[in-house]
Amino acid sequence: HAQVSDADALMIRLQHVAGMGGEEARELVSDIAAEPLHALAAALSHEAWQSWYAEVGGEPVPFLLKAMAGGGLAVPLARWALESR
C-alpha cells in the first residue's frame, strides 16, 4: 500500500487499521518518512520475535540477549535486557 499511496492516503489507512486519530496518524507517517529504516528495523524485530517465540517460547530476555550478541538491538532494549538478567 505504501508504494502506491500518498501521505494522505496512508494517514487515512492508519486511522482505519490502527484506530489512530488524525494527528497521531500524521505524526507516524511523518516519522516513518523521515526515518524509514527505523520503521523497517521495528518490523523486522517484531517478525524475529514472533518467529523465536513460536519456536522457543518463554521470556523475551533470552531473545534480546541473542539479538545483542548479533549486534542488532536498540540501546534501550539492550539496557533492559542486561538489567533483567
Coordinates of C-alpha atoms in Angstrom, one line a residue:
H1 CA 0.0 0.0 0.0
A2 CA 2.8 2.4 0.8
Q3 CA 4.3 2.2 -2.7
V4 CA 1.1 3.3 -4.4
S5 CA -0.3 5.7 -1.8
D6 CA 0.4 9.3 -1.0
A7 CA 0.9 10.6 2.6
D8 CA -2.8 11.5 3.0
A9 CA -4.0 8.0 1.9
L10 CA -1.5 6.4 4.3
M11 CA -2.8 8.6 7.2
I12 CA -6.4 7.5 6.4
R13 CA -5.4 3.9 6.3
L14 CA -3.6 4.2 9.6
Q15 CA -6.7 5.7 11.1
H16 CA -8.9 2.8 10.0
V17 CA -6.4 -0.1 10.5
A18 CA -4.8 1.1 13.7
G19 CA -7.6 3.2 15.2
M20 CA -5.4 6.2 15.4
G21 CA -6.6 9.8 15.5
G22 CA -5.7 12.2 12.6
E23 CA -2.8 13.9 14.3
E24 CA -1.4 10.7 15.6
A25 CA -1.5 9.1 12.1
R26 CA 0.0 12.3 10.6
E27 CA 2.9 12.1 13.1
L28 CA 3.6 8.4 12.4
V29 CA 3.6 8.9 8.7
S30 CA 5.9 11.9 9.0
D31 CA 8.3 10.0 11.4
I32 CA 8.4 7.0 9.0
A33 CA 9.1 9.2 6.0
A34 CA 11.9 10.9 7.9
E35 CA 13.5 7.7 9.2
P36 CA 12.3 4.8 7.1
L37 CA 14.9 2.4 8.4
H38 CA 13.6 2.8 11.9
A39 CA 10.2 1.5 10.8
L40 CA 11.9 -1.3 8.9
A41 CA 14.0 -2.3 11.9
A42 CA 10.9 -2.3 14.1
A43 CA 9.0 -4.5 11.7
L44 CA 12.0 -7.0 11.3
S45 CA 12.4 -7.1 15.1
H46 CA 8.8 -7.9 15.5
E47 CA 8.9 -10.7 12.9
A48 CA 12.1 -12.1 14.5
W49 CA 10.4 -12.1 18.0
Q50 CA 7.3 -13.8 16.6
S51 CA 9.5 -16.5 15.0
W52 CA 11.6 -17.0 18.0
Y53 CA 8.7 -17.1 20.4
A54 CA 6.9 -19.7 18.2
E55 CA 10.0 -21.9 18.2
V56 CA 11.5 -21.4 21.6
G57 CA 8.9 -19.5 23.7
G58 CA 9.4 -18.1 27.1
E59 CA 10.5 -14.7 28.3
P60 CA 11.8 -12.0 25.9
V61 CA 15.2 -11.5 27.7
P62 CA 16.9 -14.6 26.1
F63 CA 15.7 -13.3 22.7
L64 CA 17.1 -9.9 23.4
L65 CA 20.4 -11.2 24.6
K66 CA 20.7 -13.3 21.4
A67 CA 19.9 -10.2 19.3
M68 CA 22.5 -8.2 21.3
A69 CA 25.1 -10.9 20.5
G70 CA 24.4 -10.3 16.8
G71 CA 24.8 -6.5 17.2
G72 CA 21.2 -5.6 16.3
L73 CA 19.4 -4.2 19.3
A74 CA 18.2 -0.7 20.2
V75 CA 20.1 0.8 23.2
P76 CA 17.0 1.0 25.5
L77 CA 16.2 -2.7 24.9
A78 CA 19.8 -3.7 25.3
R79 CA 19.9 -1.9 28.7
W80 CA 16.6 -3.5 29.8
A81 CA 17.8 -7.0 28.8
L82 CA 21.1 -6.6 30.7
E83 CA 19.3 -5.3 33.8
S84 CA 16.8 -8.2 33.7
R85 CA 19.5 -10.9 33.9

